[in-house]
Protein backbone atom coordinates (compact mmCIF):
# COMPACT_ATOMS: atom_id res chain seq x y z
CA UNK A 1 0.00 0.00 0.00
CA UNK A 2 2.80 2.39 0.94
CA UNK A 3 4.66 1.49 -2.24
CA UNK A 4 1.57 2.28 -4.33
CA UNK A 5 1.14 5.60 -2.50
CA UNK A 6 4.74 6.58 -3.15
CA UNK A 7 4.50 5.66 -6.81
CA UNK A 8 1.31 7.73 -7.10
CA UNK A 9 2.97 10.74 -5.46
CA UNK A 10 6.00 10.44 -7.74
CA UNK A 11 3.77 10.28 -10.83
CA UNK A 12 1.82 13.33 -9.67
CA UNK A 13 5.02 15.22 -8.90
CA UNK A 14 6.56 14.37 -12.27
CA UNK A 15 3.34 15.38 -13.99
CA UNK A 16 3.35 18.75 -12.28
CA UNK A 17 7.06 19.21 -12.92
CA UNK A 18 6.68 18.57 -16.64
CA UNK A 19 3.45 20.55 -16.99
CA UNK A 20 5.09 23.40 -18.97
CA UNK A 21 6.36 20.82 -21.46
CA UNK A 22 3.00 19.14 -22.00
CA UNK A 23 1.15 22.45 -22.30
CA UNK A 24 3.64 23.98 -24.71
CA UNK A 25 1.86 24.64 -28.02
CA UNK A 26 4.97 25.98 -29.77
CA UNK A 27 5.49 23.31 -32.40
CA UNK A 28 6.64 25.51 -35.30
CA UNK A 29 9.53 27.85 -36.07
CA UNK A 30 8.39 31.15 -37.54
CA UNK A 31 9.94 31.58 -41.01
CA UNK A 32 9.23 34.80 -42.95
CA UNK A 33 9.17 33.01 -46.30
CA UNK A 34 6.35 30.75 -45.13
CA UNK A 35 4.05 33.45 -43.74
CA UNK A 36 0.78 33.61 -45.70
CA UNK A 37 -1.11 36.28 -43.75
CA UNK A 38 -1.42 38.71 -46.63
CA UNK A 39 1.02 41.09 -44.97
CA UNK A 40 4.62 41.90 -45.79
CA UNK A 41 7.94 41.41 -43.99
CA UNK A 42 10.49 44.16 -43.32
CA UNK A 43 14.02 43.06 -42.46
CA UNK A 44 15.68 45.44 -39.99
CA UNK A 45 18.72 45.42 -37.74
CA UNK A 46 16.71 44.31 -34.72
CA UNK A 47 14.73 41.55 -36.45
CA UNK A 48 11.99 41.05 -39.02
CA UNK A 49 8.63 42.77 -38.72
CA UNK A 50 5.31 41.65 -40.17
CA UNK A 51 3.34 44.69 -41.34
CA UNK A 52 0.51 45.88 -43.57
CA UNK A 53 0.03 49.24 -45.30
CA UNK A 54 -3.44 50.40 -46.30
CA UNK A 55 -4.71 53.42 -48.21
CA UNK A 56 -3.21 55.87 -50.68
CA UNK A 57 0.48 56.71 -50.52
CA UNK A 58 -0.17 60.46 -50.64
CA UNK A 59 -2.53 60.43 -47.64
CA UNK A 60 -1.25 61.32 -44.12
CA UNK A 61 0.08 58.26 -42.31
CA UNK A 62 -1.38 56.87 -39.10
CA UNK A 63 0.46 54.06 -37.30
CA UNK A 64 -1.55 51.71 -35.09
CA UNK A 65 0.37 49.93 -32.31
CA UNK A 66 -1.27 47.01 -30.53
CA UNK A 67 -0.98 45.99 -26.89
CA UNK A 68 0.74 43.35 -24.76
CA UNK A 69 -0.24 40.16 -26.54
CA UNK A 70 -3.01 40.53 -29.15
CA UNK A 71 -1.23 41.29 -32.46
CA UNK A 72 -2.16 43.69 -35.23
CA UNK A 73 -5.48 42.05 -36.16
CA UNK A 74 -6.85 43.88 -33.13
CA UNK A 75 -7.18 46.89 -35.47
CA UNK A 76 -9.44 45.13 -37.99
CA UNK A 77 -12.39 47.33 -37.00
CA UNK A 78 -10.27 50.49 -37.12
CA UNK A 79 -8.35 50.33 -40.39
CA UNK A 80 -11.26 50.54 -42.88
CA UNK A 81 -12.74 53.60 -41.20
CA UNK A 82 -9.44 55.51 -41.12
CA UNK A 83 -8.70 54.67 -44.75
CA UNK A 84 -12.18 55.84 -45.76
CA UNK A 85 -11.51 59.05 -43.78
CA UNK A 86 -8.49 59.85 -45.93
CA UNK A 87 -5.59 58.28 -44.06
CA UNK A 88 -2.88 55.86 -45.01
CA UNK A 89 -2.64 53.28 -42.21
CA UNK A 90 0.29 51.14 -41.07
CA UNK A 91 -0.22 48.18 -38.74
CA UNK A 92 2.49 45.78 -37.58
CA UNK A 93 3.15 43.02 -35.08
CA UNK A 94 5.42 43.83 -32.16
CA UNK A 95 8.39 41.52 -31.76
CA UNK A 96 7.38 38.23 -30.17
CA UNK A 97 3.77 38.51 -31.33
CA UNK A 98 1.84 37.66 -34.47
CA UNK A 99 4.25 37.03 -37.33
CA UNK A 100 7.20 39.19 -36.23
CA UNK A 101 10.54 37.73 -35.08
CA UNK A 102 10.82 36.09 -31.66
CA UNK A 103 14.55 35.59 -31.13
CA UNK A 104 15.18 38.54 -28.80
CA UNK A 105 16.82 38.21 -25.40
CA UNK A 106 15.10 41.26 -23.90
CA UNK A 107 11.69 42.72 -24.63
CA UNK A 108 12.03 46.21 -23.19
CA UNK A 109 11.24 49.81 -24.05
CA UNK A 110 14.35 50.18 -26.19
CA UNK A 111 13.58 47.14 -28.35
CA UNK A 112 10.08 48.25 -29.30
CA UNK A 113 11.13 51.85 -29.97
CA UNK A 114 13.92 50.58 -32.23
CA UNK A 115 11.46 48.30 -34.01
CA UNK A 116 9.16 51.17 -34.91
CA UNK A 117 11.96 53.51 -35.92
CA UNK A 118 13.76 50.90 -38.04
CA UNK A 119 10.48 49.92 -39.69
CA UNK A 120 9.85 53.53 -40.75
CA UNK A 121 13.40 53.80 -42.08
CA UNK A 122 13.03 50.53 -43.99
CA UNK A 123 9.74 51.75 -45.52
CA UNK A 124 11.37 55.09 -46.41
CA UNK A 125 8.82 57.04 -44.38
CA UNK A 126 10.32 60.43 -43.56
CA UNK A 127 7.32 62.70 -43.03
CA UNK A 128 5.72 63.26 -39.65
CA UNK A 129 3.28 60.54 -38.60
CA UNK A 130 0.39 60.23 -36.19
CA UNK A 131 0.59 57.41 -33.65
CA UNK A 132 -2.28 55.45 -32.11
CA UNK A 133 -1.46 53.01 -29.33
CA UNK A 134 -3.52 50.60 -27.28
CA UNK A 135 -2.53 49.55 -23.73
CA UNK A 136 1.18 48.66 -23.85
CA UNK A 137 1.22 50.06 -27.37
CA UNK A 138 0.25 53.44 -25.93
CA UNK A 139 3.37 53.35 -23.76
CA UNK A 140 5.42 52.56 -26.87
CA UNK A 141 3.81 55.59 -28.52
CA UNK A 142 4.91 57.66 -25.54
CA UNK A 143 8.44 56.28 -25.65
CA UNK A 144 8.83 56.82 -29.39
CA UNK A 145 7.45 60.36 -29.16
CA UNK A 146 9.81 61.14 -26.31
CA UNK A 147 12.81 59.93 -28.34
CA UNK A 148 11.73 61.26 -31.76
CA UNK A 149 9.37 64.21 -31.19
CA UNK A 150 10.29 65.75 -34.54
CA UNK A 151 8.80 62.71 -36.30
CA UNK A 152 5.40 62.78 -34.58
CA UNK A 153 2.39 64.91 -35.48
CA UNK A 154 -0.31 63.75 -33.04
CA UNK A 155 -0.83 60.84 -30.66
CA UNK A 156 -3.86 58.88 -29.50
CA UNK A 157 -3.60 56.72 -26.39
CA UNK A 158 -6.24 54.09 -25.67
CA UNK A 159 -6.37 52.65 -22.14
CA UNK A 160 -2.61 53.06 -21.76
CA UNK A 161 -0.24 51.02 -19.65
CA UNK A 162 0.79 53.80 -17.27
CA UNK A 163 2.64 52.41 -14.25
CA UNK A 164 4.82 49.41 -13.34
CA UNK A 165 2.84 46.21 -12.85
CA UNK A 166 3.45 43.86 -9.94
CA UNK A 167 3.88 40.46 -11.58
CA UNK A 168 4.47 38.64 -8.29
CA UNK A 169 6.48 35.39 -8.51
CA UNK A 170 6.77 35.71 -12.29
CA UNK A 171 9.76 37.98 -11.72
CA UNK A 172 11.83 35.13 -10.27
CA UNK A 173 13.91 32.87 -12.56
CA UNK A 174 12.84 29.21 -12.73
CA UNK A 175 9.81 29.67 -10.47
CA UNK A 176 8.44 32.44 -12.67
CA UNK A 177 9.20 30.43 -15.79
CA UNK A 178 7.33 27.43 -14.40
CA UNK A 179 4.26 29.46 -13.44
CA UNK A 180 4.21 31.40 -16.71
CA UNK A 181 4.72 28.38 -18.96
CA UNK A 182 2.57 25.99 -16.96
CA UNK A 183 -0.37 28.20 -16.08
CA UNK A 184 -0.37 31.83 -17.25
CA UNK A 185 0.47 31.57 -20.96
CA UNK A 186 -1.67 28.46 -21.65
CA UNK A 187 -4.69 30.36 -20.32
CA UNK A 188 -3.99 33.56 -22.28
CA UNK A 189 -6.28 32.75 -25.19
CA UNK A 190 -9.29 32.06 -23.00
CA UNK A 191 -8.67 35.17 -20.91
CA UNK A 192 -8.95 37.50 -23.91
CA UNK A 193 -12.71 37.65 -23.51
CA UNK A 194 -12.17 39.68 -20.33
CA UNK A 195 -11.26 42.65 -22.53
CA UNK A 196 -14.89 42.94 -23.63
CA UNK A 197 -18.04 44.02 -21.86
CA UNK A 198 -20.03 41.70 -24.12
CA UNK A 199 -17.63 38.84 -25.00
CA UNK A 200 -20.41 36.65 -26.44
CA UNK A 201 -20.49 38.99 -29.43
CA UNK A 202 -17.00 37.81 -30.42
CA UNK A 203 -17.05 33.98 -30.25
CA UNK A 204 -14.02 33.52 -32.54
CA UNK A 205 -11.75 36.07 -30.81
CA UNK A 206 -10.08 33.56 -28.47
CA UNK A 207 -9.54 31.01 -31.25
CA UNK A 208 -7.93 33.61 -33.49
CA UNK A 209 -5.49 34.42 -30.70
CA UNK A 210 -4.23 30.82 -30.61
CA UNK A 211 -2.71 31.01 -34.07
CA UNK A 212 0.35 32.91 -32.84
CA UNK A 213 0.85 30.51 -29.92
CA UNK A 214 2.06 27.72 -32.19
CA UNK A 215 5.32 29.49 -33.06
CA UNK A 216 8.45 29.07 -30.98
CA UNK A 217 9.33 32.03 -28.74
CA UNK A 218 5.84 33.35 -27.97
CA UNK A 219 5.68 32.41 -24.30
CA UNK A 220 9.23 33.61 -23.66
CA UNK A 221 8.39 36.94 -25.31
CA UNK A 222 5.38 37.48 -23.05
CA UNK A 223 7.26 36.59 -19.89
CA UNK A 224 10.29 38.69 -20.86
CA UNK A 225 8.03 41.64 -21.67
CA UNK A 226 6.36 41.34 -18.27
CA UNK A 227 9.78 41.30 -16.61
CA UNK A 228 11.32 44.06 -18.73
CA UNK A 229 8.85 46.48 -20.28
CA UNK A 230 6.04 46.21 -17.73
CA UNK A 231 8.42 47.10 -14.91
CA UNK A 232 9.14 50.54 -16.36
CA UNK A 233 7.23 53.76 -15.62
CA UNK A 234 5.84 55.35 -18.83
CA UNK A 235 4.71 58.56 -17.14
CA UNK A 236 7.91 60.45 -17.98
CA UNK A 237 7.29 59.70 -21.66
CA UNK A 238 3.69 60.91 -21.36
CA UNK A 239 4.92 64.12 -19.78
CA UNK A 240 7.37 64.52 -22.66
CA UNK A 241 4.43 64.58 -25.08
CA UNK A 242 3.23 67.69 -23.27
CA UNK A 243 6.71 69.19 -23.06
CA UNK A 244 7.11 68.92 -26.83
CA UNK A 245 3.61 70.46 -27.31
CA UNK A 246 2.35 67.48 -29.26
CA UNK A 247 -1.43 67.20 -29.33
CA UNK A 248 -2.81 64.06 -27.71
CA UNK A 249 -6.12 62.34 -27.17
CA UNK A 250 -6.76 59.87 -24.35
CA UNK A 251 -9.57 57.32 -24.66
CA UNK A 252 -10.58 54.97 -21.86
CA UNK A 253 -13.36 52.41 -21.46
CA UNK A 254 -15.54 53.01 -18.42
CA UNK A 255 -15.69 49.24 -17.72
CA UNK A 256 -12.00 48.49 -18.27
CA UNK A 257 -10.93 45.48 -16.16
CA UNK A 258 -7.22 45.77 -17.05
CA UNK A 259 -6.51 49.41 -16.22
CA UNK A 260 -9.06 51.03 -13.95
CA UNK A 261 -10.83 54.12 -15.26
CA UNK A 262 -9.93 55.95 -12.04
CA UNK A 263 -6.38 56.37 -13.43
CA UNK A 264 -7.56 58.27 -16.49
CA UNK A 265 -7.12 61.66 -14.82
CA UNK A 266 -3.60 60.71 -13.72
CA UNK A 267 -2.52 60.09 -17.32
CA UNK A 268 -4.47 63.07 -18.62
CA UNK A 269 -2.67 65.37 -16.19
CA UNK A 270 0.70 64.04 -17.38
CA UNK A 271 -0.26 64.64 -21.01
CA UNK A 272 -0.96 68.25 -20.08
CA UNK A 273 -2.68 71.18 -21.69
CA UNK A 274 -2.90 69.82 -25.24
CA UNK A 275 -4.71 66.62 -24.20
CA UNK A 276 -8.31 65.66 -24.92
CA UNK A 277 -9.51 63.04 -22.45
CA UNK A 278 -12.65 61.05 -23.30
CA UNK A 279 -14.40 58.23 -21.47
CA UNK A 280 -16.21 55.65 -23.60
CA UNK A 281 -19.32 54.37 -21.84
CA UNK A 282 -20.08 50.63 -21.64
CA UNK A 283 -16.62 49.74 -22.99
CA UNK A 284 -13.87 47.52 -21.67
CA UNK A 285 -10.16 47.31 -22.46
CA UNK A 286 -10.85 46.50 -26.12
CA UNK A 287 -12.82 49.72 -26.54
CA UNK A 288 -11.45 50.30 -30.05
CA UNK A 289 -12.95 47.00 -31.25
CA UNK A 290 -16.10 46.66 -29.18
CA UNK A 291 -17.13 50.30 -29.52
CA UNK A 292 -15.63 50.98 -32.94
CA UNK A 293 -18.65 53.02 -34.01
CA UNK A 294 -17.86 55.54 -31.26
CA UNK A 295 -14.07 55.33 -31.13
CA UNK A 296 -13.27 55.47 -34.85
CA UNK A 297 -14.96 58.85 -35.50
CA UNK A 298 -13.27 60.31 -32.43
CA UNK A 299 -9.83 59.23 -33.66
CA UNK A 300 -10.41 60.44 -37.21
CA UNK A 301 -11.89 63.77 -36.09
CA UNK A 302 -9.01 64.42 -33.73
CA UNK A 303 -6.32 63.59 -36.28
CA UNK A 304 -7.99 65.77 -38.90
CA UNK A 305 -8.58 68.74 -36.58
CA UNK A 306 -6.28 71.61 -35.73
CA UNK A 307 -7.93 72.32 -32.37
CA UNK A 308 -5.30 72.68 -29.66
CA UNK A 309 -7.57 73.20 -26.67
CA UNK A 310 -7.91 70.83 -23.74
CA UNK A 311 -11.20 68.99 -23.45
CA UNK A 312 -12.53 66.44 -20.99
CA UNK A 313 -15.91 64.82 -21.56
CA UNK A 314 -17.78 61.53 -21.62
CA UNK A 315 -19.32 59.85 -24.64
CA UNK A 316 -23.07 59.50 -24.77
C-alpha positions in Angstrom: 0.0 0.0 0.0 2.8 2.4 0.9 4.7 1.5 -2.2 1.6 2.3 -4.3 1.1 5.6 -2.5 4.7 6.6 -3.1 4.5 5.7 -6.8 1.3 7.7 -7.1 3.0 10.7 -5.5 6.0 10.4 -7.7 3.8 10.3 -10.8 1.8 13.3 -9.7 5.0 15.2 -8.9 6.6 14.4 -12.3 3.3 15.4 -14.0 3.3 18.8 -12.3 7.1 19.2 -12.9 6.7 18.6 -16.6 3.4 20.6 -17.0 5.1 23.4 -19.0 6.4 20.8 -21.5 3.0 19.1 -22.0 1.1 22.4 -22.3 3.6 24.0 -24.7 1.9 24.6 -28.0 5.0 26.0 -29.8 5.5 23.3 -32.4 6.6 25.5 -35.3 9.5 27.8 -36.1 8.4 31.2 -37.5 9.9 31.6 -41.0 9.2 34.8 -43.0 9.2 33.0 -46.3 6.3 30.7 -45.1 4.0 33.5 -43.7 0.8 33.6 -45.7 -1.1 36.3 -43.7 -1.4 38.7 -46.6 1.0 41.1 -45.0 4.6 41.9 -45.8 7.9 41.4 -44.0 10.5 44.2 -43.3 14.0 43.1 -42.5 15.7 45.4 -40.0 18.7 45.4 -37.7 16.7 44.3 -34.7 14.7 41.5 -36.5 12.0 41.1 -39.0 8.6 42.8 -38.7 5.3 41.7 -40.2 3.3 44.7 -41.3 0.5 45.9 -43.6 0.0 49.2 -45.3 -3.4 50.4 -46.3 -4.7 53.4 -48.2 -3.2 55.9 -50.7 0.5 56.7 -50.5 -0.2 60.5 -50.6 -2.5 60.4 -47.6 -1.3 61.3 -44.1 0.1 58.3 -42.3 -1.4 56.9 -39.1 0.5 54.1 -37.3 -1.6 51.7 -35.1 0.4 49.9 -32.3 -1.3 47.0 -30.5 -1.0 46.0 -26.9 0.7 43.4 -24.8 -0.2 40.2 -26.5 -3.0 40.5 -29.1 -1.2 41.3 -32.5 -2.2 43.7 -35.2 -5.5 42.0 -36.2 -6.9 43.9 -33.1 -7.2 46.9 -35.5 -9.4 45.1 -38.0 -12.4 47.3 -37.0 -10.3 50.5 -37.1 -8.3 50.3 -40.4 -11.3 50.5 -42.9 -12.7 53.6 -41.2 -9.4 55.5 -41.1 -8.7 54.7 -44.8 -12.2 55.8 -45.8 -11.5 59.0 -43.8 -8.5 59.9 -45.9 -5.6 58.3 -44.1 -2.9 55.9 -45.0 -2.6 53.3 -42.2 0.3 51.1 -41.1 -0.2 48.2 -38.7 2.5 45.8 -37.6 3.2 43.0 -35.1 5.4 43.8 -32.2 8.4 41.5 -31.8 7.4 38.2 -30.2 3.8 38.5 -31.3 1.8 37.7 -34.5 4.3 37.0 -37.3 7.2 39.2 -36.2 10.5 37.7 -35.1 10.8 36.1 -31.7 14.6 35.6 -31.1 15.2 38.5 -28.8 16.8 38.2 -25.4 15.1 41.3 -23.9 11.7 42.7 -24.6 12.0 46.2 -23.2 11.2 49.8 -24.1 14.3 50.2 -26.2 13.6 47.1 -28.3 10.1 48.3 -29.3 11.1 51.9 -30.0 13.9 50.6 -32.2 11.5 48.3 -34.0 9.2 51.2 -34.9 12.0 53.5 -35.9 13.8 50.9 -38.0 10.5 49.9 -39.7 9.9 53.5 -40.7 13.4 53.8 -42.1 13.0 50.5 -44.0 9.7 51.7 -45.5 11.4 55.1 -46.4 8.8 57.0 -44.4 10.3 60.4 -43.6 7.3 62.7 -43.0 5.7 63.3 -39.6 3.3 60.5 -38.6 0.4 60.2 -36.2 0.6 57.4 -33.6 -2.3 55.5 -32.1 -1.5 53.0 -29.3 -3.5 50.6 -27.3 -2.5 49.5 -23.7 1.2 48.7 -23.9 1.2 50.1 -27.4 0.3 53.4 -25.9 3.4 53.4 -23.8 5.4 52.6 -26.9 3.8 55.6 -28.5 4.9 57.7 -25.5 8.4 56.3 -25.7 8.8 56.8 -29.4 7.4 60.4 -29.2 9.8 61.1 -26.3 12.8 59.9 -28.3 11.7 61.3 -31.8 9.4 64.2 -31.2 10.3 65.8 -34.5 8.8 62.7 -36.3 5.4 62.8 -34.6 2.4 64.9 -35.5 -0.3 63.7 -33.0 -0.8 60.8 -30.7 -3.9 58.9 -29.5 -3.6 56.7 -26.4 -6.2 54.1 -25.7 -6.4 52.6 -22.1 -2.6 53.1 -21.8 -0.2 51.0 -19.6 0.8 53.8 -17.3 2.6 52.4 -14.3 4.8 49.4 -13.3 2.8 46.2 -12.8 3.5 43.9 -9.9 3.9 40.5 -11.6 4.5 38.6 -8.3 6.5 35.4 -8.5 6.8 35.7 -12.3 9.8 38.0 -11.7 11.8 35.1 -10.3 13.9 32.9 -12.6 12.8 29.2 -12.7 9.8 29.7 -10.5 8.4 32.4 -12.7 9.2 30.4 -15.8 7.3 27.4 -14.4 4.3 29.5 -13.4 4.2 31.4 -16.7 4.7 28.4 -19.0 2.6 26.0 -17.0 -0.4 28.2 -16.1 -0.4 31.8 -17.3 0.5 31.6 -21.0 -1.7 28.5 -21.7 -4.7 30.4 -20.3 -4.0 33.6 -22.3 -6.3 32.8 -25.2 -9.3 32.1 -23.0 -8.7 35.2 -20.9 -8.9 37.5 -23.9 -12.7 37.6 -23.5 -12.2 39.7 -20.3 -11.3 42.7 -22.5 -14.9 42.9 -23.6 -18.0 44.0 -21.9 -20.0 41.7 -24.1 -17.6 38.8 -25.0 -20.4 36.7 -26.4 -20.5 39.0 -29.4 -17.0 37.8 -30.4 -17.1 34.0 -30.3 -14.0 33.5 -32.5 -11.8 36.1 -30.8 -10.1 33.6 -28.5 -9.5 31.0 -31.2 -7.9 33.6 -33.5 -5.5 34.4 -30.7 -4.2 30.8 -30.6 -2.7 31.0 -34.1 0.4 32.9 -32.8 0.8 30.5 -29.9 2.1 27.7 -32.2 5.3 29.5 -33.1 8.4 29.1 -31.0 9.3 32.0 -28.7 5.8 33.3 -28.0 5.7 32.4 -24.3 9.2 33.6 -23.7 8.4 36.9 -25.3 5.4 37.5 -23.1 7.3 36.6 -19.9 10.3 38.7 -20.9 8.0 41.6 -21.7 6.4 41.3 -18.3 9.8 41.3 -16.6 11.3 44.1 -18.7 8.8 46.5 -20.3 6.0 46.2 -17.7 8.4 47.1 -14.9 9.1 50.5 -16.4 7.2 53.8 -15.6 5.8 55.3 -18.8 4.7 58.6 -17.1 7.9 60.5 -18.0 7.3 59.7 -21.7 3.7 60.9 -21.4 4.9 64.1 -19.8 7.4 64.5 -22.7 4.4 64.6 -25.1 3.2 67.7 -23.3 6.7 69.2 -23.1 7.1 68.9 -26.8 3.6 70.5 -27.3 2.3 67.5 -29.3 -1.4 67.2 -29.3 -2.8 64.1 -27.7 -6.1 62.3 -27.2 -6.8 59.9 -24.3 -9.6 57.3 -24.7 -10.6 55.0 -21.9 -13.4 52.4 -21.5 -15.5 53.0 -18.4 -15.7 49.2 -17.7 -12.0 48.5 -18.3 -10.9 45.5 -16.2 -7.2 45.8 -17.0 -6.5 49.4 -16.2 -9.1 51.0 -14.0 -10.8 54.1 -15.3 -9.9 56.0 -12.0 -6.4 56.4 -13.4 -7.6 58.3 -16.5 -7.1 61.7 -14.8 -3.6 60.7 -13.7 -2.5 60.1 -17.3 -4.5 63.1 -18.6 -2.7 65.4 -16.2 0.7 64.0 -17.4 -0.3 64.6 -21.0 -1.0 68.2 -20.1 -2.7 71.2 -21.7 -2.9 69.8 -25.2 -4.7 66.6 -24.2 -8.3 65.7 -24.9 -9.5 63.0 -22.5 -12.6 61.0 -23.3 -14.4 58.2 -21.5 -16.2 55.6 -23.6 -19.3 54.4 -21.8 -20.1 50.6 -21.6 -16.6 49.7 -23.0 -13.9 47.5 -21.7 -10.2 47.3 -22.5 -10.8 46.5 -26.1 -12.8 49.7 -26.5 -11.5 50.3 -30.0 -12.9 47.0 -31.2 -16.1 46.7 -29.2 -17.1 50.3 -29.5 -15.6 51.0 -32.9 -18.7 53.0 -34.0 -17.9 55.5 -31.3 -14.1 55.3 -31.1 -13.3 55.5 -34.9 -15.0 58.8 -35.5 -13.3 60.3 -32.4 -9.8 59.2 -33.7 -10.4 60.4 -37.2 -11.9 63.8 -36.1 -9.0 64.4 -33.7 -6.3 63.6 -36.3 -8.0 65.8 -38.9 -8.6 68.7 -36.6 -6.3 71.6 -35.7 -7.9 72.3 -32.4 -5.3 72.7 -29.7 -7.6 73.2 -26.7 -7.9 70.8 -23.7 -11.2 69.0 -23.5 -12.5 66.4 -21.0 -15.9 64.8 -21.6 -17.8 61.5 -21.6 -19.3 59.9 -24.6 -23.1 59.5 -24.8 
